[in-house]
Amino acid sequence: MRVVIQENYEKMCKWAANYIAAKINAHQGDRPFVLGLPTGSSPLGVYRELTRMNKAGEVTFKNVVTFNMDEYLGLPREHDQSYWYFMWSNFFDHIDIPKENVNILDGMAADPEAECARYEAKIASLGGIDLFLGGIGVDGHLAFNEPFTSLTSRTGVRVLTSDTRIVNSRFFGNDPELVPAKALSVGIGTVMDSREVLILINGHNKARALAASVEGGVSQKWTCSALQNHPAAIIACDEPACGELTVDTYKYFLDIEKAERL
Ligand code: GLP
């Protein structure tokens, strides 16, 4: 696992956007580049930078197919807190990706489990995900894989914890009861099958989760810790998120990143 420590949020986002664009640009062959994407505040700066790069002609999304990590169950696309709405307003509407290349789980599907099975099958039919960009919750959840979700889980329906509903209530008038109780989410196994995983972890409130994910053992309690078993996982983080790492761990990662291995 690589841990790329950047001074602040802006630099972390720039680093991640450059990394993603470089991977898209280096991609060869007939199949499209398959990119997994998250919502949340963490990736917003990455989407802004990728949009700028796209408009400047530094990267194109014409041969990119995307799969989003998750979606609230029971929220229609038009709802301003649906992840569909978030992705189009914050990213897809501003870049040159063909509409048909965008995949987002349908939170209004009549049969949610069938919708999740369809999603997994579509990922497989495209040859799997090349790079999964993600964020984590303060409890270390990856996508909506809350603590104690199986580390081999596939795309399916998830029950959200009270903690997550409280944290996400900031988008629902500060009322946790208005946050949907369930979501559709890719599984930890789905993310682990990606050729590469890049997780953004920023801010003091994620410091405990970062330390548990990197220094703790692999555990269902911190589902992000599964990445320790991934052959090509990167965590991009900012200084405030490093607050709970031991000094040795912090220095170790700074040291090995000096070689600039992009
Ligand atoms: C939600 C999403 C996660 C996301 C997390 C963190 O719970 N389901 O995929 O990583 O929020 O969001 P933020 O980046 O706003 O802290």
Short mmCIF file of C-alpha atoms and ligand atoms in Angstrom, two decimals:
data_model
loop_
_atom_site.label_atom_id
_atom_site.label_comp_id
_atom_site.label_asym_id
_atom_site.label_seq_id
_atom_site.Cartn_x
_atom_site.Cartn_y
_atom_site.Cartn_z
CA MET A 1 0.00 0.00 0.00
CA ARG A 2 1.19 3.51 -0.82
CA VAL A 3 0.23 6.44 1.37
CA VAL A 4 0.79 9.73 -0.43
CA ILE A 5 0.83 12.57 2.09
CA GLN A 6 0.15 16.05 0.74
CA GLU A 7 0.34 19.30 2.67
CA ASN A 8 -3.32 20.26 2.27
CA TYR A 9 -6.60 19.35 0.59
CA GLU A 10 -5.90 21.30 -2.62
CA LYS A 11 -2.57 19.56 -3.15
CA MET A 12 -4.07 16.15 -2.38
CA CYS A 13 -6.76 16.74 -5.01
CA LYS A 14 -4.27 17.95 -7.61
CA TRP A 15 -2.08 14.92 -7.01
CA ALA A 16 -5.04 12.54 -7.36
CA ALA A 17 -6.38 14.27 -10.50
CA ASN A 18 -2.97 14.13 -12.15
CA TYR A 19 -2.65 10.47 -11.27
CA ILE A 20 -6.08 9.61 -12.73
CA ALA A 21 -5.48 11.65 -15.90
CA ALA A 22 -2.09 10.00 -16.41
CA LYS A 23 -3.69 6.55 -16.13
CA ILE A 24 -6.44 7.46 -18.62
CA ASN A 25 -3.89 8.91 -21.04
CA ALA A 26 -1.64 5.85 -20.79
CA HIS A 27 -4.53 3.44 -21.40
CA GLN A 28 -4.27 1.49 -24.62
CA GLY A 29 -6.29 -1.18 -26.38
CA ASP A 30 -9.82 -1.57 -27.66
CA ARG A 31 -11.67 -1.61 -24.38
CA PRO A 32 -12.46 1.69 -22.67
CA PHE A 33 -10.77 2.81 -19.46
CA VAL A 34 -13.13 1.79 -16.64
CA LEU A 35 -13.15 4.23 -13.73
CA GLY A 36 -14.94 3.77 -10.40
CA LEU A 37 -16.07 7.01 -8.73
CA PRO A 38 -17.31 8.24 -5.34
CA THR A 39 -19.49 11.08 -4.10
CA GLY A 40 -18.98 13.14 -0.95
CA SER A 41 -17.04 16.29 -0.22
CA SER A 42 -13.63 14.57 -0.45
CA PRO A 43 -13.61 14.10 -4.26
CA LEU A 44 -15.01 17.55 -5.10
CA GLY A 45 -11.56 19.11 -5.58
CA VAL A 46 -10.51 16.17 -7.77
CA TYR A 47 -13.58 16.64 -9.97
CA ARG A 48 -12.84 20.37 -10.25
CA GLU A 49 -9.24 19.70 -11.29
CA LEU A 50 -10.17 16.94 -13.76
CA THR A 51 -12.75 19.30 -15.27
CA ARG A 52 -10.11 21.99 -15.67
CA MET A 53 -7.72 19.49 -17.27
CA ASN A 54 -10.47 18.29 -19.61
CA LYS A 55 -11.28 21.83 -20.74
CA ALA A 56 -7.55 22.54 -21.20
CA GLY A 57 -7.25 19.47 -23.45
CA GLU A 58 -5.00 17.60 -21.00
CA VAL A 59 -7.33 14.62 -20.68
CA THR A 60 -10.46 13.38 -22.44
CA PHE A 61 -13.21 11.13 -21.07
CA LYS A 62 -14.48 10.05 -24.50
CA ASN A 63 -13.10 6.55 -23.99
CA VAL A 64 -13.84 6.33 -20.26
CA VAL A 65 -16.71 4.33 -18.73
CA THR A 66 -17.60 5.15 -15.13
CA PHE A 67 -19.28 3.20 -12.32
CA ASN A 68 -20.30 5.03 -9.19
CA MET A 69 -19.83 3.43 -5.81
CA ASP A 70 -23.24 3.87 -4.30
CA GLU A 71 -26.68 5.47 -4.28
CA TYR A 72 -29.35 6.04 -1.64
CA LEU A 73 -32.25 3.60 -1.81
CA GLY A 74 -35.55 5.35 -2.45
CA LEU A 75 -34.21 8.68 -3.71
CA PRO A 76 -35.19 9.55 -7.29
CA ARG A 77 -32.47 10.89 -9.59
CA GLU A 78 -33.97 14.38 -9.51
CA HIS A 79 -33.63 14.62 -5.71
CA ASP A 80 -30.88 17.14 -5.01
CA GLN A 81 -29.22 14.73 -2.56
CA SER A 82 -29.23 11.71 -4.86
CA TYR A 83 -25.76 10.64 -5.90
CA TRP A 84 -26.97 10.71 -9.51
CA TYR A 85 -27.72 14.43 -9.12
CA PHE A 86 -24.41 15.00 -7.33
CA MET A 87 -22.35 13.36 -10.07
CA TRP A 88 -24.00 15.15 -12.95
CA SER A 89 -23.99 18.58 -11.35
CA ASN A 90 -20.45 18.33 -9.96
CA PHE A 91 -18.70 16.44 -12.74
CA PHE A 92 -20.35 14.76 -15.72
CA ASP A 93 -22.18 17.88 -16.96
CA HIS A 94 -18.83 19.66 -17.27
CA ILE A 95 -16.69 17.08 -19.10
CA ASP A 96 -16.75 15.36 -22.48
CA ILE A 97 -17.92 11.93 -21.29
CA PRO A 98 -20.60 10.33 -23.50
CA LYS A 99 -23.85 10.02 -21.48
CA GLU A 100 -24.10 6.30 -22.20
CA ASN A 101 -20.70 5.72 -20.56
CA VAL A 102 -21.99 6.73 -17.11
CA ASN A 103 -23.25 4.01 -14.75
CA ILE A 104 -24.93 4.82 -11.44
CA LEU A 105 -26.97 2.38 -9.37
CA ASP A 106 -30.71 3.10 -9.62
CA GLY A 107 -32.02 3.92 -6.15
CA MET A 108 -35.60 3.58 -7.39
CA ALA A 109 -35.20 0.12 -8.95
CA ALA A 110 -38.26 -2.07 -8.40
CA ASP A 111 -35.96 -4.96 -7.49
CA PRO A 112 -32.87 -3.46 -5.79
CA GLU A 113 -30.99 -6.76 -5.47
CA ALA A 114 -31.52 -7.46 -9.19
CA GLU A 115 -30.26 -3.96 -9.93
CA CYS A 116 -27.08 -4.72 -7.94
CA ALA A 117 -26.57 -8.04 -9.75
CA ARG A 118 -27.00 -6.24 -13.09
CA TYR A 119 -24.36 -3.71 -12.03
CA GLU A 120 -21.81 -6.39 -11.11
CA ALA A 121 -22.47 -8.17 -14.42
CA LYS A 122 -21.99 -4.95 -16.38
CA ILE A 123 -18.67 -4.25 -14.65
CA ALA A 124 -17.53 -7.76 -15.51
CA SER A 125 -18.71 -7.44 -19.13
CA LEU A 126 -16.41 -4.43 -19.55
CA GLY A 127 -13.42 -6.36 -18.28
CA GLY A 128 -13.49 -5.04 -14.70
CA ILE A 129 -12.58 -1.70 -13.18
CA ASP A 130 -9.16 -0.26 -14.00
CA LEU A 131 -9.04 2.32 -11.24
CA PHE A 132 -11.48 2.82 -8.38
CA LEU A 133 -11.37 6.28 -6.83
CA GLY A 134 -12.98 6.39 -3.39
CA GLY A 135 -13.44 8.26 -0.15
CA ILE A 136 -14.19 6.95 3.32
CA GLY A 137 -16.55 7.81 6.14
CA VAL A 138 -15.31 8.80 9.60
CA ASP A 139 -15.92 5.18 10.69
CA GLY A 140 -13.76 3.93 7.81
CA HIS A 141 -16.66 2.86 5.60
CA LEU A 142 -15.76 2.46 1.95
CA ALA A 143 -18.70 3.20 -0.38
CA PHE A 144 -21.60 2.30 1.95
CA ASN A 145 -19.85 -0.73 3.41
CA GLU A 146 -20.37 0.09 7.05
CA PRO A 147 -18.35 -1.50 9.87
CA PHE A 148 -18.74 -5.30 9.92
CA THR A 149 -19.74 -5.61 6.27
CA SER A 150 -17.99 -8.68 4.88
CA LEU A 151 -14.68 -7.88 3.28
CA THR A 152 -15.70 -10.18 0.41
CA SER A 153 -19.07 -8.45 -0.14
CA ARG A 154 -20.40 -7.73 -3.63
CA THR A 155 -22.76 -4.99 -4.82
CA GLY A 156 -25.93 -5.08 -2.75
CA VAL A 157 -28.36 -3.31 -0.44
CA ARG A 158 -26.82 -1.87 2.76
CA VAL A 159 -28.39 -0.66 5.99
CA LEU A 160 -26.81 2.64 7.08
CA THR A 161 -25.63 3.00 10.67
CA SER A 162 -27.02 5.75 12.89
CA ASP A 163 -23.55 7.34 12.89
CA THR A 164 -23.52 7.62 9.09
CA ARG A 165 -27.06 9.01 9.02
CA ILE A 166 -26.07 11.62 11.60
CA VAL A 167 -22.92 12.59 9.66
CA ASN A 168 -24.82 12.76 6.35
CA SER A 169 -27.75 14.67 7.88
CA ARG A 170 -25.84 17.88 7.12
CA PHE A 171 -27.21 17.47 3.59
CA PHE A 172 -30.75 16.71 4.80
CA GLY A 173 -31.60 19.75 6.92
CA ASN A 174 -29.60 18.32 9.86
CA ASP A 175 -32.31 15.72 10.49
CA PRO A 176 -30.88 12.15 10.53
CA GLU A 177 -34.41 10.79 10.07
CA LEU A 178 -34.54 12.38 6.62
CA VAL A 179 -31.39 10.51 5.52
CA PRO A 180 -32.45 7.32 3.72
CA ALA A 181 -32.02 4.27 5.97
CA LYS A 182 -30.62 2.10 3.17
CA ALA A 183 -28.42 2.39 0.13
CA LEU A 184 -27.19 0.37 -2.83
CA SER A 185 -23.43 -0.03 -2.77
CA VAL A 186 -20.61 -1.83 -4.50
CA GLY A 187 -19.04 -4.37 -2.14
CA ILE A 188 -15.59 -4.45 -0.62
CA GLY A 189 -14.97 -7.44 -2.89
CA THR A 190 -16.02 -5.35 -5.90
CA VAL A 191 -13.50 -2.64 -5.00
CA MET A 192 -10.81 -5.22 -4.26
CA ASP A 193 -11.24 -6.71 -7.75
CA SER A 194 -10.24 -3.39 -9.35
CA ARG A 195 -6.79 -3.26 -10.87
CA GLU A 196 -5.98 -0.17 -8.83
CA VAL A 197 -7.66 1.63 -5.94
CA LEU A 198 -7.08 5.27 -4.97
CA ILE A 199 -8.69 6.45 -1.75
CA LEU A 200 -8.89 10.11 -0.65
CA ILE A 201 -8.68 10.74 3.08
CA ASN A 202 -8.61 14.33 4.27
CA GLY A 203 -9.29 16.34 7.39
CA HIS A 204 -8.90 15.85 11.16
CA ASN A 205 -12.18 13.97 11.40
CA LYS A 206 -10.76 11.12 9.29
CA ALA A 207 -7.51 10.78 11.31
CA ARG A 208 -8.73 7.83 13.36
CA ALA A 209 -9.97 6.04 10.25
CA LEU A 210 -6.69 6.61 8.42
CA ALA A 211 -4.63 5.23 11.30
CA ALA A 212 -6.90 2.20 11.67
CA SER A 213 -6.84 1.53 7.92
CA VAL A 214 -3.08 1.77 7.61
CA GLU A 215 -1.63 0.72 10.97
CA GLY A 216 -4.37 -1.50 12.36
CA GLY A 217 -4.98 -5.08 11.30
CA VAL A 218 -7.27 -6.00 8.43
CA SER A 219 -10.67 -5.96 10.08
CA GLN A 220 -14.35 -5.76 9.22
CA LYS A 221 -14.59 -3.01 11.84
CA TRP A 222 -12.72 -0.65 9.52
CA THR A 223 -13.76 -1.89 6.09
CA CYS A 224 -11.21 0.37 4.39
CA SER A 225 -8.47 -1.72 6.03
CA ALA A 226 -9.20 -4.44 3.43
CA LEU A 227 -7.00 -2.38 1.09
CA GLN A 228 -3.96 -3.68 2.93
CA ASN A 229 -4.55 -6.89 0.97
CA HIS A 230 -4.87 -5.13 -2.39
CA PRO A 231 -1.82 -5.41 -4.66
CA ALA A 232 -2.05 -1.80 -5.90
CA ALA A 233 -3.82 0.44 -3.39
CA ILE A 234 -2.97 4.08 -2.80
CA ILE A 235 -4.27 6.35 -0.08
CA ALA A 236 -3.88 10.05 -0.91
CA CYS A 237 -4.25 12.13 2.24
CA ASP A 238 -3.62 15.59 3.65
CA GLU A 239 -1.60 16.54 6.73
CA PRO A 240 -4.59 16.95 9.09
CA ALA A 241 -5.70 13.37 8.37
CA CYS A 242 -2.28 12.10 9.51
CA GLY A 243 -2.80 13.26 13.10
CA GLU A 244 -3.25 9.78 14.55
CA LEU A 245 -0.43 8.05 12.65
CA THR A 246 2.70 7.25 14.62
CA VAL A 247 5.66 9.46 13.78
CA ASP A 248 7.50 6.44 12.40
CA THR A 249 4.66 5.56 10.01
CA TYR A 250 4.39 9.16 8.86
CA LYS A 251 8.13 9.43 8.19
CA TYR A 252 8.22 6.05 6.50
CA PHE A 253 5.64 7.01 3.89
CA LEU A 254 7.22 10.43 3.24
CA ASP A 255 10.52 8.69 2.78
CA ILE A 256 9.40 6.09 0.25
CA GLU A 257 7.36 8.64 -1.76
CA LYS A 258 10.44 10.82 -2.30
CA ALA A 259 11.25 8.59 -5.26
CA GLU A 260 8.22 10.13 -7.08
CA ARG A 261 6.74 7.03 -8.58
CA LEU A 262 3.88 8.36 -10.70
C1 GLP B 1 -20.85 8.82 2.17
C2 GLP B 1 -20.54 7.98 0.94
C3 GLP B 1 -19.10 7.50 0.91
C4 GLP B 1 -18.18 8.67 1.18
C5 GLP B 1 -18.47 9.22 2.55
C6 GLP B 1 -17.55 10.33 2.99
O1 GLP B 1 -21.21 8.06 3.26
N1 GLP B 1 -21.38 6.84 0.82
O2 GLP B 1 -18.82 6.90 -0.33
O3 GLP B 1 -16.84 8.27 1.07
O4 GLP B 1 -19.81 9.71 2.54
O5 GLP B 1 -17.97 11.56 2.53
P1 GLP B 1 -17.12 12.87 2.63
O6 GLP B 1 -16.12 12.80 1.55
O7 GLP B 1 -18.12 13.98 2.42
O8 GLP B 1 -16.51 12.91 3.99
#
